[in-house]
């Protein structure tokens, strides 16, 4: 974790075009298209760029939004947020706390106990099975 080369040239070479667009250009994958949307394995969801563990399957839920959704991050400092006023909306962007990759947005309409919905692009994540 955290030992990967996250320079733009290295990421450009390693990431597929969708993961590049989402994480480096603040893109959004089409809803219901992500590989990890309905993934229900037990383990962690890591940043596809730097490998930092960001979310855990225990906090994943089906929000119906079409994007993988979590009601909390693995730890508060694993992600950071920034106000995003693009596209005529005010949203809180979620970024990887370690490398700054764009992950998605967080909304205040999630389930208890946090009331948060981390709406995360599948393309920004990789699943690591926990045994
Ligand atoms: Fe990262």
PDB file of C-alpha atoms and ligand atoms in Angstrom:
ATOM      1  CA  UNK A   1       0.000   0.000   0.000  1.00  0.00           C
ATOM      2  CA  UNK A   2       1.249   3.441  -0.892  1.00  0.00           C
ATOM      3  CA  UNK A   3       4.302   2.103  -2.691  1.00  0.00           C
ATOM      4  CA  UNK A   4       2.955   2.357  -6.191  1.00  0.00           C
ATOM      5  CA  UNK A   5       4.130   4.910  -8.698  1.00  0.00           C
ATOM      6  CA  UNK A   6       1.238   7.361  -8.946  1.00  0.00           C
ATOM      7  CA  UNK A   7       2.915   9.792 -11.327  1.00  0.00           C
ATOM      8  CA  UNK A   8       0.697  10.680 -14.295  1.00  0.00           C
ATOM      9  CA  UNK A   9       2.836   8.769 -16.830  1.00  0.00           C
ATOM     10  CA  UNK A  10       2.811   5.624 -14.677  1.00  0.00           C
ATOM     11  CA  UNK A  11      -0.942   5.851 -14.094  1.00  0.00           C
ATOM     12  CA  UNK A  12      -1.600   6.516 -17.755  1.00  0.00           C
ATOM     13  CA  UNK A  13       0.207   3.301 -18.586  1.00  0.00           C
ATOM     14  CA  UNK A  14      -1.290   1.155 -15.826  1.00  0.00           C
ATOM     15  CA  UNK A  15      -4.930   2.302 -15.581  1.00  0.00           C
ATOM     16  CA  UNK A  16      -7.557   1.417 -18.122  1.00  0.00           C
ATOM     17  CA  UNK A  17      -9.065   4.469 -19.879  1.00  0.00           C
ATOM     18  CA  UNK A  18     -12.157   4.548 -17.688  1.00  0.00           C
ATOM     19  CA  UNK A  19     -10.187   4.392 -14.439  1.00  0.00           C
ATOM     20  CA  UNK A  20      -7.914   7.132 -15.745  1.00  0.00           C
ATOM     21  CA  UNK A  21     -10.864   9.344 -16.664  1.00  0.00           C
ATOM     22  CA  UNK A  22     -12.637   8.843 -13.338  1.00  0.00           C
ATOM     23  CA  UNK A  23      -9.649   9.224 -11.032  1.00  0.00           C
ATOM     24  CA  UNK A  24      -7.578  11.792 -12.906  1.00  0.00           C
ATOM     25  CA  UNK A  25     -10.222  13.825 -14.747  1.00  0.00           C
ATOM     26  CA  UNK A  26     -12.980  13.632 -12.110  1.00  0.00           C
ATOM     27  CA  UNK A  27     -15.131  11.567 -14.419  1.00  0.00           C
ATOM     28  CA  UNK A  28     -18.211   9.520 -13.592  1.00  0.00           C
ATOM     29  CA  UNK A  29     -18.828   6.041 -14.924  1.00  0.00           C
ATOM     30  CA  UNK A  30     -22.337   5.384 -16.279  1.00  0.00           C
ATOM     31  CA  UNK A  31     -24.715   4.158 -13.551  1.00  0.00           C
ATOM     32  CA  UNK A  32     -25.156   0.389 -13.213  1.00  0.00           C
ATOM     33  CA  UNK A  33     -22.015  -0.188 -15.300  1.00  0.00           C
ATOM     34  CA  UNK A  34     -19.407  -0.767 -12.601  1.00  0.00           C
ATOM     35  CA  UNK A  35     -17.896  -4.182 -12.032  1.00  0.00           C
ATOM     36  CA  UNK A  36     -17.985  -3.774  -8.237  1.00  0.00           C
ATOM     37  CA  UNK A  37     -21.532  -2.420  -7.980  1.00  0.00           C
ATOM     38  CA  UNK A  38     -23.080  -5.697  -6.868  1.00  0.00           C
ATOM     39  CA  UNK A  39     -19.870  -7.269  -5.646  1.00  0.00           C
ATOM     40  CA  UNK A  40     -20.540  -8.793  -2.236  1.00  0.00           C
ATOM     41  CA  UNK A  41     -17.221 -10.334  -1.211  1.00  0.00           C
ATOM     42  CA  UNK A  42     -15.851  -9.791   2.279  1.00  0.00           C
ATOM     43  CA  UNK A  43     -12.859  -7.494   2.186  1.00  0.00           C
ATOM     44  CA  UNK A  44     -11.561  -4.042   1.456  1.00  0.00           C
ATOM     45  CA  UNK A  45     -11.980  -1.685  -1.453  1.00  0.00           C
ATOM     46  CA  UNK A  46      -8.701   0.031  -2.276  1.00  0.00           C
ATOM     47  CA  UNK A  47      -7.737   3.008  -4.426  1.00  0.00           C
ATOM     48  CA  UNK A  48      -7.043   1.786  -7.951  1.00  0.00           C
ATOM     49  CA  UNK A  49      -4.242   4.357  -8.234  1.00  0.00           C
ATOM     50  CA  UNK A  50      -2.202   4.032  -5.047  1.00  0.00           C
ATOM     51  CA  UNK A  51      -3.590   0.884  -3.424  1.00  0.00           C
ATOM     52  CA  UNK A  52      -4.599   2.544  -0.135  1.00  0.00           C
ATOM     53  CA  UNK A  53      -7.468   0.711   1.578  1.00  0.00           C
ATOM     54  CA  UNK A  54     -10.455   3.074   1.504  1.00  0.00           C
ATOM     55  CA  UNK A  55     -13.682   1.207   2.237  1.00  0.00           C
ATOM     56  CA  UNK A  56     -14.785  -2.104   3.729  1.00  0.00           C
ATOM     57  CA  UNK A  57     -17.468  -4.494   2.545  1.00  0.00           C
ATOM     58  CA  UNK A  58     -19.137  -4.274   5.965  1.00  0.00           C
ATOM     59  CA  UNK A  59     -20.065  -0.675   5.171  1.00  0.00           C
ATOM     60  CA  UNK A  60     -21.245  -1.331   1.600  1.00  0.00           C
ATOM     61  CA  UNK A  61     -24.943  -1.254   0.825  1.00  0.00           C
ATOM     62  CA  UNK A  62     -27.306  -1.147  -2.113  1.00  0.00           C
ATOM     63  CA  UNK A  63     -28.369   2.480  -2.468  1.00  0.00           C
ATOM     64  CA  UNK A  64     -30.168   1.912  -5.762  1.00  0.00           C
ATOM     65  CA  UNK A  65     -28.115   4.719  -7.293  1.00  0.00           C
ATOM     66  CA  UNK A  66     -26.194   2.533  -9.721  1.00  0.00           C
ATOM     67  CA  UNK A  67     -22.817   3.165  -8.074  1.00  0.00           C
ATOM     68  CA  UNK A  68     -21.089   1.249  -5.280  1.00  0.00           C
ATOM     69  CA  UNK A  69     -22.241   2.880  -2.043  1.00  0.00           C
ATOM     70  CA  UNK A  70     -20.786   2.876   1.442  1.00  0.00           C
ATOM     71  CA  UNK A  71     -22.098   4.497   4.616  1.00  0.00           C
ATOM     72  CA  UNK A  72     -18.622   5.191   5.938  1.00  0.00           C
ATOM     73  CA  UNK A  73     -14.974   5.056   4.942  1.00  0.00           C
ATOM     74  CA  UNK A  74     -12.613   2.479   6.440  1.00  0.00           C
ATOM     75  CA  UNK A  75     -11.242   5.292   8.622  1.00  0.00           C
ATOM     76  CA  UNK A  76     -12.000   8.995   8.517  1.00  0.00           C
ATOM     77  CA  UNK A  77      -8.590   9.942   7.147  1.00  0.00           C
ATOM     78  CA  UNK A  78      -8.658   7.443   4.283  1.00  0.00           C
ATOM     79  CA  UNK A  79     -10.633   9.901   2.200  1.00  0.00           C
ATOM     80  CA  UNK A  80     -10.949  13.660   2.088  1.00  0.00           C
ATOM     81  CA  UNK A  81     -13.715  15.792   0.711  1.00  0.00           C
ATOM     82  CA  UNK A  82     -13.845  18.994  -1.272  1.00  0.00           C
ATOM     83  CA  UNK A  83     -16.770  21.171  -2.219  1.00  0.00           C
ATOM     84  CA  UNK A  84     -17.632  20.649  -5.894  1.00  0.00           C
ATOM     85  CA  UNK A  85     -19.836  23.181  -7.664  1.00  0.00           C
ATOM     86  CA  UNK A  86     -19.481  21.775 -11.184  1.00  0.00           C
ATOM     87  CA  UNK A  87     -22.472  20.925 -13.380  1.00  0.00           C
ATOM     88  CA  UNK A  88     -24.628  23.492 -11.584  1.00  0.00           C
ATOM     89  CA  UNK A  89     -24.793  21.429  -8.401  1.00  0.00           C
ATOM     90  CA  UNK A  90     -23.181  21.756  -4.995  1.00  0.00           C
ATOM     91  CA  UNK A  91     -21.750  18.420  -3.984  1.00  0.00           C
ATOM     92  CA  UNK A  92     -18.988  17.110  -1.772  1.00  0.00           C
ATOM     93  CA  UNK A  93     -16.356  15.403  -3.847  1.00  0.00           C
ATOM     94  CA  UNK A  94     -14.588  12.400  -2.299  1.00  0.00           C
ATOM     95  CA  UNK A  95     -10.880  11.974  -2.959  1.00  0.00           C
ATOM     96  CA  UNK A  96      -8.333   9.387  -1.907  1.00  0.00           C
ATOM     97  CA  UNK A  97      -6.678  10.674   1.262  1.00  0.00           C
ATOM     98  CA  UNK A  98      -3.355   9.227   0.180  1.00  0.00           C
ATOM     99  CA  UNK A  99      -2.973  10.163  -3.500  1.00  0.00           C
ATOM    100  CA  UNK A 100      -5.812  12.606  -4.236  1.00  0.00           C
ATOM    101  CA  UNK A 101      -7.509  10.442  -6.864  1.00  0.00           C
ATOM    102  CA  UNK A 102     -11.127  11.389  -7.531  1.00  0.00           C
ATOM    103  CA  UNK A 103     -13.421   8.662  -6.187  1.00  0.00           C
ATOM    104  CA  UNK A 104     -16.953  10.048  -6.277  1.00  0.00           C
ATOM    105  CA  UNK A 105     -19.193  12.153  -4.035  1.00  0.00           C
ATOM    106  CA  UNK A 106     -20.732  11.911  -0.575  1.00  0.00           C
ATOM    107  CA  UNK A 107     -24.377  12.775   0.088  1.00  0.00           C
ATOM    108  CA  UNK A 108     -26.319  13.212   3.346  1.00  0.00           C
ATOM    109  CA  UNK A 109     -28.987  10.662   2.452  1.00  0.00           C
ATOM    110  CA  UNK A 110     -27.350   7.439   3.607  1.00  0.00           C
ATOM    111  CA  UNK A 111     -28.482   4.897   6.186  1.00  0.00           C
ATOM    112  CA  UNK A 112     -27.833   4.884   9.911  1.00  0.00           C
ATOM    113  CA  UNK A 113     -25.693   5.276  11.843  1.00  0.00           C
ATOM    114  CA  UNK A 114     -23.839   7.896   9.779  1.00  0.00           C
ATOM    115  CA  UNK A 115     -26.586   9.077   7.459  1.00  0.00           C
ATOM    116  CA  UNK A 116     -23.945   9.303   4.735  1.00  0.00           C
ATOM    117  CA  UNK A 117     -23.844   7.828   1.265  1.00  0.00           C
ATOM    118  CA  UNK A 118     -20.382   7.610  -0.230  1.00  0.00           C
ATOM    119  CA  UNK A 119     -21.256   7.221  -3.908  1.00  0.00           C
ATOM    120  CA  UNK A 120     -18.086   5.805  -5.401  1.00  0.00           C
ATOM    121  CA  UNK A 121     -17.135   4.902  -8.945  1.00  0.00           C
ATOM    122  CA  UNK A 122     -16.343   1.225  -9.318  1.00  0.00           C
ATOM    123  CA  UNK A 123     -13.571   2.193 -11.725  1.00  0.00           C
ATOM    124  CA  UNK A 124     -11.750   4.013  -8.905  1.00  0.00           C
ATOM    125  CA  UNK A 125     -11.676   0.905  -6.715  1.00  0.00           C
ATOM    126  CA  UNK A 126     -10.131  -2.520  -6.608  1.00  0.00           C
ATOM    127  CA  UNK A 127     -11.371  -5.229  -4.293  1.00  0.00           C
ATOM    128  CA  UNK A 128      -9.064  -7.118  -1.986  1.00  0.00           C
ATOM    129  CA  UNK A 129     -10.436 -10.319  -0.558  1.00  0.00           C
ATOM    130  CA  UNK A 130     -10.057 -10.740   3.194  1.00  0.00           C
ATOM    131  CA  UNK A 131      -9.600 -14.218   4.551  1.00  0.00           C
TER     132      UNK A 131
HETATM  133 FE1  LIG B   1      -5.087   6.701  -3.854  1.00  0.00          FE
END
